[in-house]
Coordinates of C-alpha atoms in Angstrom, one line a residue:
M487 CA -37.5 -32.2 -47.2
S488 CA -37.6 -28.8 -45.3
A489 CA -35.1 -28.4 -42.1
E490 CA -36.6 -27.7 -38.9
S491 CA -35.2 -25.7 -36.4
F492 CA -35.4 -25.6 -32.6
I493 CA -34.3 -24.3 -29.2
F494 CA -32.9 -26.6 -26.5
E495 CA -33.2 -25.6 -22.9
G496 CA -32.4 -27.8 -20.2
G497 CA -29.1 -28.7 -18.1
A498 CA -25.6 -28.3 -19.2
H499 CA -24.3 -31.7 -18.2
K500 CA -24.0 -33.9 -21.3
N501 CA -25.6 -31.4 -23.3
E502 CA -22.3 -32.2 -25.8
L503 CA -24.1 -35.6 -26.6
L504 CA -26.7 -33.5 -28.4
V505 CA -24.7 -31.1 -30.0
E506 CA -22.5 -34.3 -31.3
L507 CA -25.8 -35.7 -32.5
I508 CA -26.7 -32.6 -34.1
E509 CA -23.5 -32.7 -36.2
D510 CA -23.9 -36.0 -37.3
L511 CA -27.4 -35.5 -38.8
G512 CA -25.7 -32.6 -40.7
G513 CA -27.1 -29.5 -38.6
W514 CA -25.8 -26.5 -37.5
I515 CA -25.5 -25.2 -33.9
V516 CA -26.7 -21.2 -34.2
Q517 CA -26.2 -20.4 -30.8
K518 CA -25.0 -22.2 -27.8
K519 CA -25.4 -20.4 -24.2
I520 CA -23.9 -22.0 -20.9
L521 CA -25.2 -20.2 -17.8
A522 CA -24.0 -21.8 -14.2
S523 CA -26.0 -25.2 -14.7
E524 CA -28.3 -24.4 -17.4
S525 CA -27.5 -24.7 -21.2
T526 CA -29.6 -23.2 -24.3
I527 CA -29.0 -24.6 -27.4
T528 CA -30.5 -23.1 -30.8
F529 CA -29.9 -25.2 -33.8
T530 CA -31.6 -26.4 -37.4
I531 CA -31.1 -29.9 -38.8
P532 CA -31.7 -30.4 -42.6
Q533 CA -34.2 -33.5 -42.9
T534 CA -37.6 -33.7 -40.7
A535 CA -37.5 -37.3 -41.0
D536 CA -34.2 -36.7 -38.2
V537 CA -36.5 -35.1 -35.4
P538 CA -37.6 -38.0 -33.5
L539 CA -33.9 -38.8 -33.1
V540 CA -33.6 -35.4 -31.9
R541 CA -36.3 -35.5 -29.4
H542 CA -35.3 -38.7 -28.1
M543 CA -31.9 -37.4 -26.7
V544 CA -33.5 -34.5 -25.3
L545 CA -35.6 -36.6 -23.2
Q546 CA -32.7 -38.8 -22.5
L547 CA -31.0 -35.3 -21.1
R548 CA -34.2 -34.2 -19.3
G549 CA -34.5 -31.1 -20.9
G550 CA -37.1 -29.0 -23.4
L551 CA -37.5 -28.5 -26.9
R552 CA -39.2 -25.7 -28.5
P553 CA -39.8 -25.1 -32.3
Q554 CA -38.4 -22.4 -33.9
P555 CA -40.2 -21.8 -37.4
L556 CA -38.9 -18.1 -38.2
L557 CA -35.2 -19.3 -37.0
G558 CA -32.9 -17.9 -40.3
I559 CA -35.3 -15.4 -40.9
E560 CA -35.0 -11.6 -40.9
I561 CA -38.3 -9.4 -40.4
G562 CA -38.9 -5.8 -40.6
V563 CA -41.9 -4.5 -38.2
I564 CA -42.8 -1.2 -39.9
A565 CA -44.7 2.0 -38.1
P566 CA -45.5 5.0 -40.1
T567 CA -43.6 6.7 -37.6
I568 CA -41.8 6.1 -34.6
A569 CA -42.7 9.2 -32.8
R570 CA -44.6 8.8 -29.4
H571 CA -47.9 10.5 -30.4
H572 CA -48.1 8.2 -33.5
L573 CA -46.5 5.1 -32.6
P574 CA -48.3 1.6 -31.8
H575 CA -47.4 0.5 -28.6
V576 CA -48.2 -3.1 -29.9
L577 CA -44.9 -2.6 -32.0
C578 CA -42.6 -3.8 -29.5
D579 CA -44.7 -6.8 -28.2
I580 CA -45.0 -7.8 -32.3
S581 CA -41.1 -7.9 -32.6
E582 CA -40.8 -9.3 -29.4
F583 CA -42.9 -12.5 -30.2
M584 CA -41.1 -12.9 -33.6
R585 CA -37.6 -13.0 -31.9
R586 CA -39.3 -15.6 -29.6
M587 CA -40.3 -17.6 -32.8
G588 CA -36.7 -17.6 -33.9
A589 CA -36.6 -14.3 -36.0
K590 CA -34.2 -11.2 -36.2
T591 CA -36.5 -8.3 -36.3
N592 CA -35.7 -4.8 -37.1
M593 CA -38.3 -1.8 -35.9
I594 CA -38.4 0.6 -38.8
G595 CA -40.2 4.2 -38.3
L596 CA -40.7 5.9 -41.7
G597 CA -39.7 9.0 -42.2
R598 CA -43.0 10.5 -43.8
G599 CA -45.5 7.6 -43.2
V600 CA -48.2 9.5 -41.2
G601 CA -51.3 10.4 -42.4
Q602 CA -53.7 9.3 -45.3
R603 CA -53.2 11.5 -48.2
T604 CA -49.8 12.6 -47.3
A605 CA -48.3 9.4 -46.4
Q606 CA -45.1 8.2 -48.5
I607 CA -42.2 6.0 -48.4
S608 CA -38.9 6.9 -49.8
T609 CA -36.6 4.5 -52.0
L610 CA -34.1 4.3 -49.0
E611 CA -36.4 3.1 -47.1
K612 CA -38.1 0.9 -49.2
N613 CA -34.5 -0.7 -50.3
I614 CA -34.0 -1.2 -46.5
I615 CA -37.3 -3.0 -46.1
E616 CA -36.6 -5.1 -49.3
E617 CA -33.6 -6.5 -47.5
H618 CA -35.6 -8.5 -45.3
D619 CA -37.6 -11.7 -45.8
A620 CA -41.0 -10.4 -44.8
A621 CA -42.4 -7.1 -43.5
I622 CA -45.3 -6.6 -41.0
F623 CA -46.7 -3.2 -41.0
V624 CA -48.4 -1.9 -38.1
F625 CA -51.2 0.5 -39.0
G626 CA -54.3 2.3 -36.9
N627 CA -58.1 2.3 -36.8
F628 CA -59.7 3.6 -39.7
V629 CA -61.1 1.4 -42.3
R630 CA -60.8 4.2 -45.0
C631 CA -57.2 4.8 -44.0
L632 CA -56.2 1.0 -44.7
K633 CA -58.2 0.2 -47.7
E634 CA -57.5 3.7 -49.8
H635 CA -54.3 5.2 -48.6
K636 CA -51.9 2.9 -46.7
W637 CA -51.1 0.2 -49.3
K638 CA -49.2 2.9 -51.2
L639 CA -46.5 2.3 -48.9
Y640 CA -46.0 -1.2 -49.5
R641 CA -47.4 -2.2 -52.6
D642 CA -44.2 -1.9 -54.7
L643 CA -42.3 -4.4 -52.1
T644 CA -41.6 -8.0 -53.5
I645 CA -41.2 -9.6 -50.2
P646 CA -44.3 -10.9 -48.2
V647 CA -46.6 -8.3 -46.4
V648 CA -48.4 -8.8 -43.4
V649 CA -50.7 -5.9 -42.4
T650 CA -52.4 -5.5 -38.9
G651 CA -55.1 -2.8 -38.1
G652 CA -57.8 -1.9 -35.9
P653 CA -60.8 -2.7 -38.3
E654 CA -62.4 -6.1 -38.8
M655 CA -62.0 -6.8 -42.8
E656 CA -61.1 -9.9 -44.4
S657 CA -58.2 -8.2 -46.3
V658 CA -56.4 -5.0 -47.3
P659 CA -55.0 -4.2 -50.8
H660 CA -51.7 -5.9 -52.0
A661 CA -51.0 -7.6 -48.5
E662 CA -50.8 -11.0 -48.2
Y663 CA -52.6 -11.3 -44.9
Y664 CA -54.2 -9.1 -42.9
I665 CA -54.7 -9.3 -39.0
S666 CA -57.6 -7.4 -37.3
K667 CA -58.3 -5.9 -33.9
I668 CA -54.6 -4.8 -33.6
G669 CA -54.6 -1.0 -34.1
R670 CA -53.0 2.2 -32.5
L671 CA -53.4 1.2 -28.8
P672 CA -52.0 3.1 -25.6
Y673 CA -50.9 -0.3 -23.6
R674 CA -48.8 -3.0 -23.9
F675 CA -50.3 -6.6 -24.7
R676 CA -51.1 -8.9 -21.3
R677 CA -54.4 -10.5 -21.8
L678 CA -54.6 -14.1 -23.2
E679 CA -57.0 -12.7 -26.4
E680 CA -54.3 -10.3 -26.9
L681 CA -51.4 -13.1 -27.1
D682 CA -53.7 -15.3 -29.5
K683 CA -53.3 -12.3 -32.0
L684 CA -49.6 -12.3 -32.0
R685 CA -49.6 -15.9 -32.4
E686 CA -51.9 -15.4 -35.6
I687 CA -49.5 -12.7 -36.8
G688 CA -46.5 -15.2 -36.2
N689 CA -48.5 -17.8 -38.0
A690 CA -49.2 -15.5 -41.0
V691 CA -45.6 -14.6 -41.2
G692 CA -44.8 -18.6 -41.1
D693 CA -47.2 -19.3 -43.9
A694 CA -45.8 -16.7 -46.0
I695 CA -41.8 -17.6 -45.3
Q696 CA -43.1 -21.6 -46.4
K697 CA -44.6 -20.4 -49.6
R698 CA -41.3 -18.6 -50.5
R699 CA -39.5 -21.4 -49.4
K700 CA -41.4 -23.9 -51.6
L701 CA -40.9 -21.7 -54.4
L702 CA -36.9 -21.7 -53.7
E703 CA -37.0 -25.4 -53.8
R704 CA -37.9 -25.5 -57.4
D705 CA -34.6 -23.8 -58.0
P706 CA -32.1 -23.8 -54.5
P707 CA -29.1 -21.9 -53.7
L708 CA -26.1 -24.4 -53.7
L709 CA -25.7 -24.1 -50.0
P710 CA -28.0 -22.8 -46.8
S711 CA -27.0 -19.7 -45.1
F712 CA -26.1 -21.4 -42.0
A713 CA -23.2 -23.6 -43.9
V714 CA -22.0 -20.4 -45.5
K715 CA -22.1 -18.6 -42.0
E716 CA -19.5 -21.4 -40.8
E717 CA -17.5 -20.8 -43.4
I718 CA -17.1 -16.8 -42.9
I719 CA -16.4 -17.5 -39.3
R720 CA -13.7 -19.8 -40.2
Q721 CA -12.3 -18.1 -42.8
V722 CA -12.8 -14.1 -41.8
P723 CA -11.0 -13.6 -38.4
A724 CA -12.2 -10.0 -38.2
I725 CA -15.7 -11.1 -37.7
K726 CA -14.4 -12.2 -34.2
N727 CA -13.9 -8.7 -33.4
V728 CA -17.1 -7.6 -34.1
Y729 CA -19.2 -7.2 -30.8
S730 CA -22.7 -6.9 -32.1
P731 CA -25.1 -9.6 -30.6
T732 CA -25.6 -10.8 -34.1
P733 CA -22.3 -10.2 -36.3
I734 CA -23.7 -12.3 -39.1
V735 CA -27.4 -12.5 -39.8
P736 CA -28.9 -15.5 -41.5
K737 CA -31.4 -14.9 -43.9
L738 CA -33.8 -17.2 -46.5
Q739 CA -31.7 -16.3 -49.3
G740 CA -28.3 -15.0 -48.1
L741 CA -26.7 -13.3 -45.0
R742 CA -25.9 -9.8 -43.9
V743 CA -22.2 -9.5 -42.7
K744 CA -21.3 -6.7 -40.2
L745 CA -18.2 -5.5 -41.4
P746 CA -17.4 -2.6 -43.3
Y747 CA -18.1 -2.9 -47.0
A748 CA -15.5 -0.9 -48.4
Q749 CA -12.6 -2.7 -45.9
F750 CA -13.7 -6.3 -46.1
H751 CA -15.7 -6.9 -49.7
E752 CA -12.9 -8.1 -51.5
E753 CA -11.8 -10.6 -48.5
M754 CA -15.5 -11.7 -48.4
A755 CA -15.8 -12.4 -52.2
S756 CA -12.8 -14.5 -52.3
I757 CA -13.9 -17.1 -49.3
Q758 CA -13.3 -20.7 -50.8
I759 CA -16.6 -22.5 -50.2
G760 CA -15.7 -26.2 -51.4
D761 CA -14.7 -25.7 -55.1
Y762 CA -16.3 -22.2 -55.4
R763 CA -15.7 -18.9 -54.2
L764 CA -17.9 -17.1 -52.5
D765 CA -18.7 -14.4 -55.5
E766 CA -19.1 -17.5 -57.7
I767 CA -22.3 -18.7 -55.9
A768 CA -23.5 -15.3 -54.5
E769 CA -23.6 -11.4 -55.1
V770 CA -21.9 -9.7 -52.6
T771 CA -22.9 -6.0 -52.6
Q772 CA -23.1 -3.4 -50.1
S773 CA -26.1 -3.3 -47.7
N774 CA -28.6 -0.4 -47.0
F775 CA -27.9 -0.7 -43.2
R776 CA -24.7 1.2 -42.6
D777 CA -22.0 0.2 -44.5
Y778 CA -22.3 -3.7 -44.2
I779 CA -22.1 -6.7 -46.4
L780 CA -24.9 -8.1 -48.2
I781 CA -24.8 -11.5 -49.5
K782 CA -27.3 -12.7 -51.8
F783 CA -27.6 -16.4 -53.1
L784 CA -27.6 -17.5 -56.7
A785 CA -30.1 -20.1 -57.6
Q786 CA -27.9 -23.3 -59.0
S787 CA -29.2 -22.7 -62.7
Q788 CA -27.6 -19.0 -62.3
I789 CA -24.6 -20.7 -61.3
K790 CA -24.6 -22.7 -63.8
K791 CA -25.1 -20.2 -66.3
R792 CA -22.0 -18.2 -64.8
N793 CA -19.7 -21.1 -65.4
D794 CA -20.5 -21.9 -68.8

């Protein structure tokens, strides 16, 4: 059964009871913040059947519980450029809404994505986008541009692609989902119908990720990313000196660790997780994001072949 992720918002009093319950259920605390008398706890539990126990505890604590369907997912939100005269202003709204659903988002502007026949994407840009679990391409208002030209920017990507644009169409080439009525707009989203469009994008990304999760369940990794994240924090002291808001970024099938690859990749590869070293159950490579470390989990069948 698939994991469920939530964010708890309530009083700081007795919040440790919820933390203990989550740990007893085999879950992970992703983030915990206590400010004055208020607490915010982001967490995930591995079994859907245990959700009623968590809800009962939240009722006792008189707090609120919101689902985070995209927790542990990294999404690239891509525009043809970030130049002011071309940038769709809704890019920020889309990114923020995905964050509220639990995702880690990165806004990306292409170097030469503007125009119809001249639009192109470099190998480096493609590799950066491929490191995400899903991509949202935010395009403009012309049917011909979307149907005949812009698909060249994402047709070779192997991750799920959601495209947004102004024209009302059923679909666009090579994209899993197309969301209409979101083109190049000179203002931010405020009206209710515009917020409904953001929810539509979130649901499309959630459906695409759920399909990818079902494929992974046929031959899953040995451990979820949150479990490996805890071991990295415990065994690599240098991670505590990284002042980024997210020094370790959990992904659907791995992690990105914001430590210099040249200096720390050997230490990272030698982390002991149960009976295995990390490099026995995952590929430890250099990320296309700066000089970070990228960890991609191997499927259990691949681990078995390595050890035979």
